[in-house]
Amino acid sequence: MSRNRSLEEIQKDIKTLTRVPSEFIHAKLDELAEEVGELAKPNWIPCSERLAEDAVICYSKEGDMLIGFLEKSETGYIACDDDGTTLHNCVAWTPLPEPYKGE
């Protein structure tokens, strides 16, 4: 499933379903549900592929996570946060979500 479509584009597709035959609606709803599910999944990027320039969520091969900055070391990839906590053996990272804006 491609993650190239925005949530707004998917919502537009849902609105158009009110004007089509019902057999098409069921097939399209299944497709849209899968697409929305894909959007909700974090997009993990291997450290070996590229490093982030900003703070990110880092994931280690032991299954631990830390919000911090990634760097390459002699032994692999390490993440460090503002308090000096480090996470060794990082294998992947994902961008931080958008900040909460309130209601």
Short mmCIF file of N, CA, C and O in Angstrom, two decimals:
data_model
loop_
_atom_site.label_atom_id
_atom_site.label_comp_id
_atom_site.label_asym_id
_atom_site.label_seq_id
_atom_site.Cartn_x
_atom_site.Cartn_y
_atom_site.Cartn_z
N MET A 1 0.85 -1.19 0.00
CA MET A 1 0.00 0.00 0.00
C MET A 1 0.89 1.24 0.00
O MET A 1 1.82 1.33 0.77
N SER A 2 0.59 2.19 -0.83
CA SER A 2 1.38 3.40 -0.95
C SER A 2 1.01 4.40 0.14
O SER A 2 -0.16 4.57 0.46
N ARG A 3 2.01 5.04 0.73
CA ARG A 3 1.77 6.06 1.75
C ARG A 3 1.87 7.45 1.15
O ARG A 3 2.13 8.40 1.83
N ASN A 4 1.64 7.58 -0.15
CA ASN A 4 1.80 8.85 -0.82
C ASN A 4 0.58 9.76 -0.69
O ASN A 4 0.65 10.93 -0.97
N ARG A 5 -0.55 9.21 -0.30
CA ARG A 5 -1.76 10.02 -0.20
C ARG A 5 -1.92 10.57 1.20
O ARG A 5 -1.62 9.93 2.18
N SER A 6 -2.43 11.79 1.28
CA SER A 6 -2.65 12.42 2.58
C SER A 6 -4.01 12.00 3.13
O SER A 6 -4.86 11.47 2.40
N LEU A 7 -4.21 12.27 4.39
CA LEU A 7 -5.49 11.97 5.02
C LEU A 7 -6.61 12.77 4.34
O LEU A 7 -7.71 12.26 4.15
N GLU A 8 -6.32 13.99 3.92
CA GLU A 8 -7.32 14.81 3.24
C GLU A 8 -7.76 14.18 1.92
O GLU A 8 -8.93 14.21 1.57
N GLU A 9 -6.81 13.60 1.19
CA GLU A 9 -7.16 12.94 -0.07
C GLU A 9 -8.04 11.72 0.18
O GLU A 9 -8.98 11.45 -0.57
N ILE A 10 -7.74 10.99 1.24
CA ILE A 10 -8.56 9.83 1.58
C ILE A 10 -9.96 10.27 1.98
O ILE A 10 -10.96 9.67 1.58
N GLN A 11 -10.06 11.35 2.77
CA GLN A 11 -11.37 11.86 3.17
C GLN A 11 -12.18 12.30 1.96
O GLN A 11 -13.39 12.09 1.91
N LYS A 12 -11.54 12.89 0.97
CA LYS A 12 -12.23 13.30 -0.27
C LYS A 12 -12.79 12.07 -0.98
O LYS A 12 -13.93 12.10 -1.47
N ASP A 13 -12.02 10.99 -1.02
CA ASP A 13 -12.51 9.74 -1.63
C ASP A 13 -13.75 9.23 -0.91
O ASP A 13 -14.70 8.76 -1.53
N ILE A 14 -13.73 9.31 0.41
CA ILE A 14 -14.87 8.83 1.19
C ILE A 14 -16.12 9.63 0.85
O ILE A 14 -17.21 9.07 0.69
N LYS A 15 -15.99 10.95 0.70
CA LYS A 15 -17.15 11.80 0.37
C LYS A 15 -17.73 11.46 -1.00
O LYS A 15 -18.93 11.54 -1.20
N THR A 16 -16.88 11.07 -1.95
CA THR A 16 -17.38 10.75 -3.30
C THR A 16 -18.17 9.44 -3.31
O THR A 16 -18.93 9.19 -4.25
N LEU A 17 -18.01 8.60 -2.28
CA LEU A 17 -18.70 7.31 -2.27
C LEU A 17 -20.22 7.45 -2.16
O LEU A 17 -20.95 6.50 -2.44
N THR A 18 -20.70 8.60 -1.78
CA THR A 18 -22.16 8.79 -1.69
C THR A 18 -22.82 8.85 -3.05
O THR A 18 -24.04 8.78 -3.15
N ARG A 19 -22.03 8.93 -4.12
CA ARG A 19 -22.58 9.08 -5.47
C ARG A 19 -22.28 7.88 -6.38
O ARG A 19 -22.36 8.01 -7.59
N VAL A 20 -21.93 6.73 -5.82
CA VAL A 20 -21.59 5.58 -6.66
C VAL A 20 -22.40 4.35 -6.23
O VAL A 20 -22.95 4.31 -5.14
N PRO A 21 -22.46 3.31 -7.09
CA PRO A 21 -23.21 2.09 -6.75
C PRO A 21 -22.65 1.40 -5.49
O PRO A 21 -21.46 1.47 -5.21
N SER A 22 -23.52 0.73 -4.76
CA SER A 22 -23.15 0.14 -3.47
C SER A 22 -22.07 -0.93 -3.57
O SER A 22 -21.25 -1.05 -2.66
N GLU A 23 -22.02 -1.71 -4.65
CA GLU A 23 -20.98 -2.75 -4.75
C GLU A 23 -19.58 -2.12 -4.83
O GLU A 23 -18.61 -2.66 -4.33
N PHE A 24 -19.50 -0.97 -5.45
CA PHE A 24 -18.23 -0.25 -5.52
C PHE A 24 -17.86 0.31 -4.14
O PHE A 24 -16.70 0.33 -3.76
N ILE A 25 -18.87 0.76 -3.40
CA ILE A 25 -18.64 1.36 -2.08
C ILE A 25 -17.93 0.39 -1.16
O ILE A 25 -16.95 0.76 -0.50
N HIS A 26 -18.37 -0.85 -1.10
CA HIS A 26 -17.76 -1.83 -0.18
C HIS A 26 -16.30 -2.09 -0.53
O HIS A 26 -15.45 -2.14 0.36
N ALA A 27 -16.02 -2.24 -1.80
CA ALA A 27 -14.64 -2.48 -2.21
C ALA A 27 -13.76 -1.27 -1.89
O ALA A 27 -12.64 -1.39 -1.39
N LYS A 28 -14.29 -0.08 -2.16
CA LYS A 28 -13.52 1.14 -1.92
C LYS A 28 -13.32 1.38 -0.42
O LYS A 28 -12.24 1.80 0.01
N LEU A 29 -14.33 1.10 0.39
CA LEU A 29 -14.19 1.26 1.84
C LEU A 29 -13.11 0.34 2.41
O LEU A 29 -12.33 0.75 3.29
N ASP A 30 -13.04 -0.90 1.91
CA ASP A 30 -11.98 -1.81 2.35
C ASP A 30 -10.60 -1.25 2.00
O ASP A 30 -9.68 -1.28 2.81
N GLU A 31 -10.47 -0.73 0.79
CA GLU A 31 -9.20 -0.15 0.35
C GLU A 31 -8.83 1.06 1.20
O GLU A 31 -7.68 1.22 1.63
N LEU A 32 -9.81 1.93 1.47
CA LEU A 32 -9.54 3.13 2.27
C LEU A 32 -9.20 2.79 3.71
O LEU A 32 -8.33 3.42 4.32
N ALA A 33 -9.85 1.79 4.28
CA ALA A 33 -9.55 1.37 5.65
C ALA A 33 -8.10 0.90 5.76
O ALA A 33 -7.40 1.21 6.72
N GLU A 34 -7.64 0.17 4.74
CA GLU A 34 -6.25 -0.29 4.74
C GLU A 34 -5.29 0.89 4.63
O GLU A 34 -4.27 0.94 5.30
N GLU A 35 -5.64 1.86 3.78
CA GLU A 35 -4.79 3.04 3.61
C GLU A 35 -4.68 3.85 4.89
O GLU A 35 -3.60 4.30 5.28
N VAL A 36 -5.80 4.05 5.58
CA VAL A 36 -5.80 4.79 6.84
C VAL A 36 -4.97 4.05 7.88
O VAL A 36 -4.21 4.65 8.63
N GLY A 37 -5.07 2.73 7.91
CA GLY A 37 -4.25 1.93 8.82
C GLY A 37 -2.77 2.11 8.56
O GLY A 37 -1.97 2.19 9.48
N GLU A 38 -2.39 2.18 7.29
CA GLU A 38 -0.99 2.40 6.94
C GLU A 38 -0.51 3.78 7.39
O GLU A 38 0.62 3.93 7.82
N LEU A 39 -1.37 4.79 7.29
CA LEU A 39 -1.00 6.13 7.72
C LEU A 39 -0.74 6.18 9.23
O LEU A 39 0.06 6.98 9.70
N ALA A 40 -1.43 5.34 9.98
CA ALA A 40 -1.29 5.35 11.43
C ALA A 40 -0.01 4.66 11.91
O ALA A 40 0.42 4.86 13.03
N LYS A 41 0.60 3.85 11.05
CA LYS A 41 1.82 3.14 11.44
C LYS A 41 3.02 4.08 11.38
O LYS A 41 3.14 4.88 10.47
N PRO A 42 3.93 3.95 12.37
CA PRO A 42 5.14 4.76 12.27
C PRO A 42 5.98 4.32 11.07
O PRO A 42 5.98 3.16 10.69
N ASN A 43 6.67 5.25 10.48
CA ASN A 43 7.50 4.97 9.32
C ASN A 43 8.96 4.88 9.80
O ASN A 43 9.67 5.87 9.85
N TRP A 44 9.40 3.69 10.20
CA TRP A 44 10.75 3.48 10.72
C TRP A 44 11.77 3.51 9.59
O TRP A 44 11.58 2.88 8.56
N ILE A 45 12.84 4.24 9.81
CA ILE A 45 13.92 4.37 8.82
C ILE A 45 15.18 3.73 9.41
O ILE A 45 15.59 4.09 10.52
N PRO A 46 15.79 2.78 8.72
CA PRO A 46 17.01 2.17 9.24
C PRO A 46 18.13 3.22 9.40
O PRO A 46 18.30 4.08 8.53
N CYS A 47 18.86 3.15 10.50
CA CYS A 47 19.98 4.08 10.74
C CYS A 47 21.01 3.95 9.63
O CYS A 47 21.63 4.95 9.24
N SER A 48 21.20 2.74 9.12
CA SER A 48 22.20 2.53 8.07
C SER A 48 21.80 3.19 6.75
O SER A 48 22.64 3.46 5.90
N GLU A 49 20.49 3.49 6.59
CA GLU A 49 20.01 4.14 5.37
C GLU A 49 20.34 5.64 5.38
O GLU A 49 20.83 6.18 4.41
N ARG A 50 20.02 6.27 6.50
CA ARG A 50 20.36 7.70 6.68
C ARG A 50 20.11 8.09 8.13
O ARG A 50 19.34 7.45 8.84
N LEU A 51 20.78 9.16 8.56
CA LEU A 51 20.61 9.66 9.92
C LEU A 51 19.74 10.91 9.90
O LEU A 51 19.74 11.66 8.93
N ALA A 52 19.01 11.12 10.98
CA ALA A 52 18.15 12.29 11.09
C ALA A 52 18.98 13.51 11.49
O ALA A 52 20.03 13.38 12.13
N GLU A 53 18.50 14.68 11.13
CA GLU A 53 19.18 15.92 11.50
C GLU A 53 18.60 16.51 12.79
O GLU A 53 19.25 17.32 13.44
N ASP A 54 17.37 16.15 13.13
CA ASP A 54 16.70 16.67 14.32
C ASP A 54 16.47 15.54 15.32
O ASP A 54 16.78 14.38 15.04
N ALA A 55 15.88 15.88 16.45
CA ALA A 55 15.51 14.86 17.44
C ALA A 55 14.46 13.94 16.84
O ALA A 55 13.56 14.38 16.12
N VAL A 56 14.59 12.66 17.14
CA VAL A 56 13.69 11.63 16.61
C VAL A 56 13.44 10.57 17.68
O VAL A 56 14.09 10.58 18.73
N ILE A 57 12.55 9.64 17.41
CA ILE A 57 12.37 8.47 18.26
C ILE A 57 13.33 7.41 17.75
O ILE A 57 13.26 7.02 16.58
N CYS A 58 14.24 6.97 18.60
CA CYS A 58 15.25 6.00 18.22
C CYS A 58 14.89 4.63 18.79
O CYS A 58 14.36 4.54 19.90
N TYR A 59 15.19 3.58 18.05
CA TYR A 59 14.84 2.21 18.44
C TYR A 59 16.11 1.36 18.39
O TYR A 59 16.84 1.38 17.40
N SER A 60 16.37 0.62 19.47
CA SER A 60 17.57 -0.22 19.53
C SER A 60 17.23 -1.67 19.19
O SER A 60 16.07 -2.07 19.23
N LYS A 61 18.27 -2.45 18.89
CA LYS A 61 18.04 -3.86 18.56
C LYS A 61 17.52 -4.64 19.76
O LYS A 61 16.97 -5.72 19.61
N GLU A 62 17.67 -4.08 20.97
CA GLU A 62 17.12 -4.73 22.18
C GLU A 62 15.66 -4.38 22.41
O GLU A 62 15.02 -4.90 23.31
N GLY A 63 15.12 -3.47 21.58
CA GLY A 63 13.71 -3.11 21.70
C GLY A 63 13.46 -1.88 22.56
O GLY A 63 12.32 -1.56 22.87
N ASP A 64 14.52 -1.17 22.96
CA ASP A 64 14.36 0.05 23.76
C ASP A 64 14.20 1.25 22.84
O ASP A 64 14.63 1.24 21.69
N MET A 65 13.56 2.31 23.37
CA MET A 65 13.37 3.53 22.59
C MET A 65 13.80 4.74 23.41
O MET A 65 13.75 4.73 24.64
N LEU A 66 14.21 5.78 22.70
CA LEU A 66 14.64 7.04 23.31
C LEU A 66 14.39 8.16 22.33
O LEU A 66 14.63 8.01 21.13
N ILE A 67 13.91 9.29 22.85
CA ILE A 67 13.80 10.48 22.01
C ILE A 67 15.11 11.22 22.14
O ILE A 67 15.53 11.59 23.23
N GLY A 68 15.81 11.37 21.03
CA GLY A 68 17.11 12.03 21.08
C GLY A 68 17.69 12.24 19.70
O GLY A 68 17.00 12.16 18.68
N PHE A 69 18.99 12.49 19.68
CA PHE A 69 19.72 12.75 18.45
C PHE A 69 20.61 11.55 18.14
O PHE A 69 21.28 11.03 19.02
N LEU A 70 20.62 11.14 16.89
CA LEU A 70 21.40 9.97 16.46
C LEU A 70 22.78 10.38 15.99
O LEU A 70 22.95 11.43 15.38
N GLU A 71 23.74 9.51 16.24
CA GLU A 71 25.08 9.70 15.69
C GLU A 71 25.71 8.34 15.45
O GLU A 71 25.37 7.36 16.10
N LYS A 72 26.62 8.30 14.50
CA LYS A 72 27.35 7.07 14.21
C LYS A 72 28.57 7.02 15.12
O LYS A 72 29.24 8.01 15.31
N SER A 73 28.83 5.85 15.70
CA SER A 73 30.01 5.66 16.53
C SER A 73 30.85 4.53 15.94
O SER A 73 30.49 3.94 14.93
N GLU A 74 31.95 4.23 16.58
CA GLU A 74 32.81 3.14 16.10
C GLU A 74 32.13 1.78 16.19
O GLU A 74 32.46 0.86 15.45
N THR A 75 31.17 1.66 17.10
CA THR A 75 30.51 0.37 17.32
C THR A 75 29.11 0.28 16.73
O THR A 75 28.44 -0.72 16.88
N GLY A 76 28.63 1.34 16.10
CA GLY A 76 27.28 1.33 15.53
C GLY A 76 26.64 2.70 15.62
O GLY A 76 27.29 3.71 15.39
N TYR A 77 25.37 2.73 16.01
CA TYR A 77 24.63 3.98 16.10
C TYR A 77 24.19 4.19 17.54
O TYR A 77 23.72 3.27 18.21
N ILE A 78 24.30 5.43 18.02
CA ILE A 78 23.96 5.79 19.39
C ILE A 78 23.01 6.98 19.35
O ILE A 78 23.16 7.89 18.54
N ALA A 79 22.05 6.98 20.26
CA ALA A 79 21.15 8.11 20.43
C ALA A 79 21.43 8.75 21.79
O ALA A 79 21.68 8.04 22.77
N CYS A 80 21.40 10.07 21.84
CA CYS A 80 21.61 10.81 23.08
C CYS A 80 20.49 11.82 23.25
O CYS A 80 20.12 12.49 22.30
N ASP A 81 19.97 11.94 24.49
CA ASP A 81 18.94 12.95 24.72
C ASP A 81 19.56 14.17 25.41
O ASP A 81 20.77 14.21 25.67
N ASP A 82 18.74 15.15 25.73
CA ASP A 82 19.22 16.40 26.33
C ASP A 82 19.80 16.21 27.73
O ASP A 82 20.58 17.03 28.19
N ASP A 83 19.40 15.15 28.42
CA ASP A 83 19.87 14.90 29.78
C ASP A 83 21.14 14.06 29.82
O ASP A 83 21.63 13.72 30.89
N GLY A 84 21.65 13.66 28.66
CA GLY A 84 22.86 12.85 28.62
C GLY A 84 22.62 11.35 28.62
O GLY A 84 23.55 10.56 28.63
N THR A 85 21.35 10.94 28.61
CA THR A 85 21.03 9.52 28.53
C THR A 85 21.37 9.03 27.13
O THR A 85 21.11 9.72 26.15
N THR A 86 21.99 7.84 27.04
CA THR A 86 22.34 7.30 25.73
C THR A 86 21.65 5.97 25.50
O THR A 86 21.31 5.25 26.44
N LEU A 87 21.43 5.67 24.26
CA LEU A 87 20.87 4.40 23.83
C LEU A 87 21.80 3.84 22.77
O LEU A 87 21.99 4.44 21.72
N HIS A 88 22.41 2.70 23.07
CA HIS A 88 23.36 2.07 22.16
C HIS A 88 22.64 1.08 21.25
O HIS A 88 21.51 0.68 21.50
N ASN A 89 23.30 0.67 20.19
CA ASN A 89 22.79 -0.34 19.25
C ASN A 89 21.50 0.09 18.56
O ASN A 89 20.61 -0.72 18.33
N CYS A 90 21.40 1.37 18.23
CA CYS A 90 20.21 1.85 17.52
C CYS A 90 20.19 1.27 16.11
O CYS A 90 21.22 1.19 15.45
N VAL A 91 19.01 0.85 15.70
CA VAL A 91 18.87 0.26 14.37
C VAL A 91 17.92 1.03 13.47
O VAL A 91 17.99 0.93 12.25
N ALA A 92 17.02 1.83 14.08
CA ALA A 92 16.04 2.56 13.28
C ALA A 92 15.56 3.79 14.03
O ALA A 92 15.72 3.90 15.24
N TRP A 93 14.94 4.70 13.26
CA TRP A 93 14.38 5.91 13.86
C TRP A 93 13.13 6.32 13.09
O TRP A 93 12.92 5.90 11.96
N THR A 94 12.31 7.13 13.74
CA THR A 94 11.12 7.69 13.10
C THR A 94 10.97 9.13 13.57
O THR A 94 11.32 9.45 14.70
N PRO A 95 10.47 10.01 12.70
CA PRO A 95 10.30 11.41 13.11
C PRO A 95 9.33 11.53 14.29
O PRO A 95 8.45 10.68 14.47
N LEU A 96 9.50 12.59 15.05
CA LEU A 96 8.57 12.87 16.13
C LEU A 96 7.21 13.27 15.53
O LEU A 96 7.17 13.89 14.46
N PRO A 97 6.11 12.94 16.21
CA PRO A 97 4.80 13.37 15.71
C PRO A 97 4.67 14.89 15.84
O PRO A 97 5.43 15.54 16.55
N GLU A 98 3.67 15.44 15.19
CA GLU A 98 3.39 16.86 15.31
C GLU A 98 3.03 17.16 16.77
O GLU A 98 2.37 16.36 17.42
N PRO A 99 3.40 18.33 17.29
CA PRO A 99 3.05 18.69 18.67
C PRO A 99 1.54 18.81 18.85
O PRO A 99 0.83 19.18 17.90
N TYR A 100 1.08 18.53 20.03
CA TYR A 100 -0.34 18.66 20.35
C TYR A 100 -0.73 20.14 20.29
O TYR A 100 -0.03 20.99 20.81
N LYS A 101 -1.82 20.44 19.62
CA LYS A 101 -2.23 21.83 19.45
C LYS A 101 -3.43 22.21 20.31
O LYS A 101 -3.88 23.34 20.28
N GLY A 102 -3.97 21.28 21.06
CA GLY A 102 -5.13 21.57 21.89
C GLY A 102 -6.41 21.55 21.10
O GLY A 102 -6.41 21.33 19.89
N GLU A 103 -7.47 21.79 21.79
CA GLU A 103 -8.79 21.76 21.14
C GLU A 103 -9.27 23.13 20.76
O GLU A 103 -8.92 24.12 21.22
#
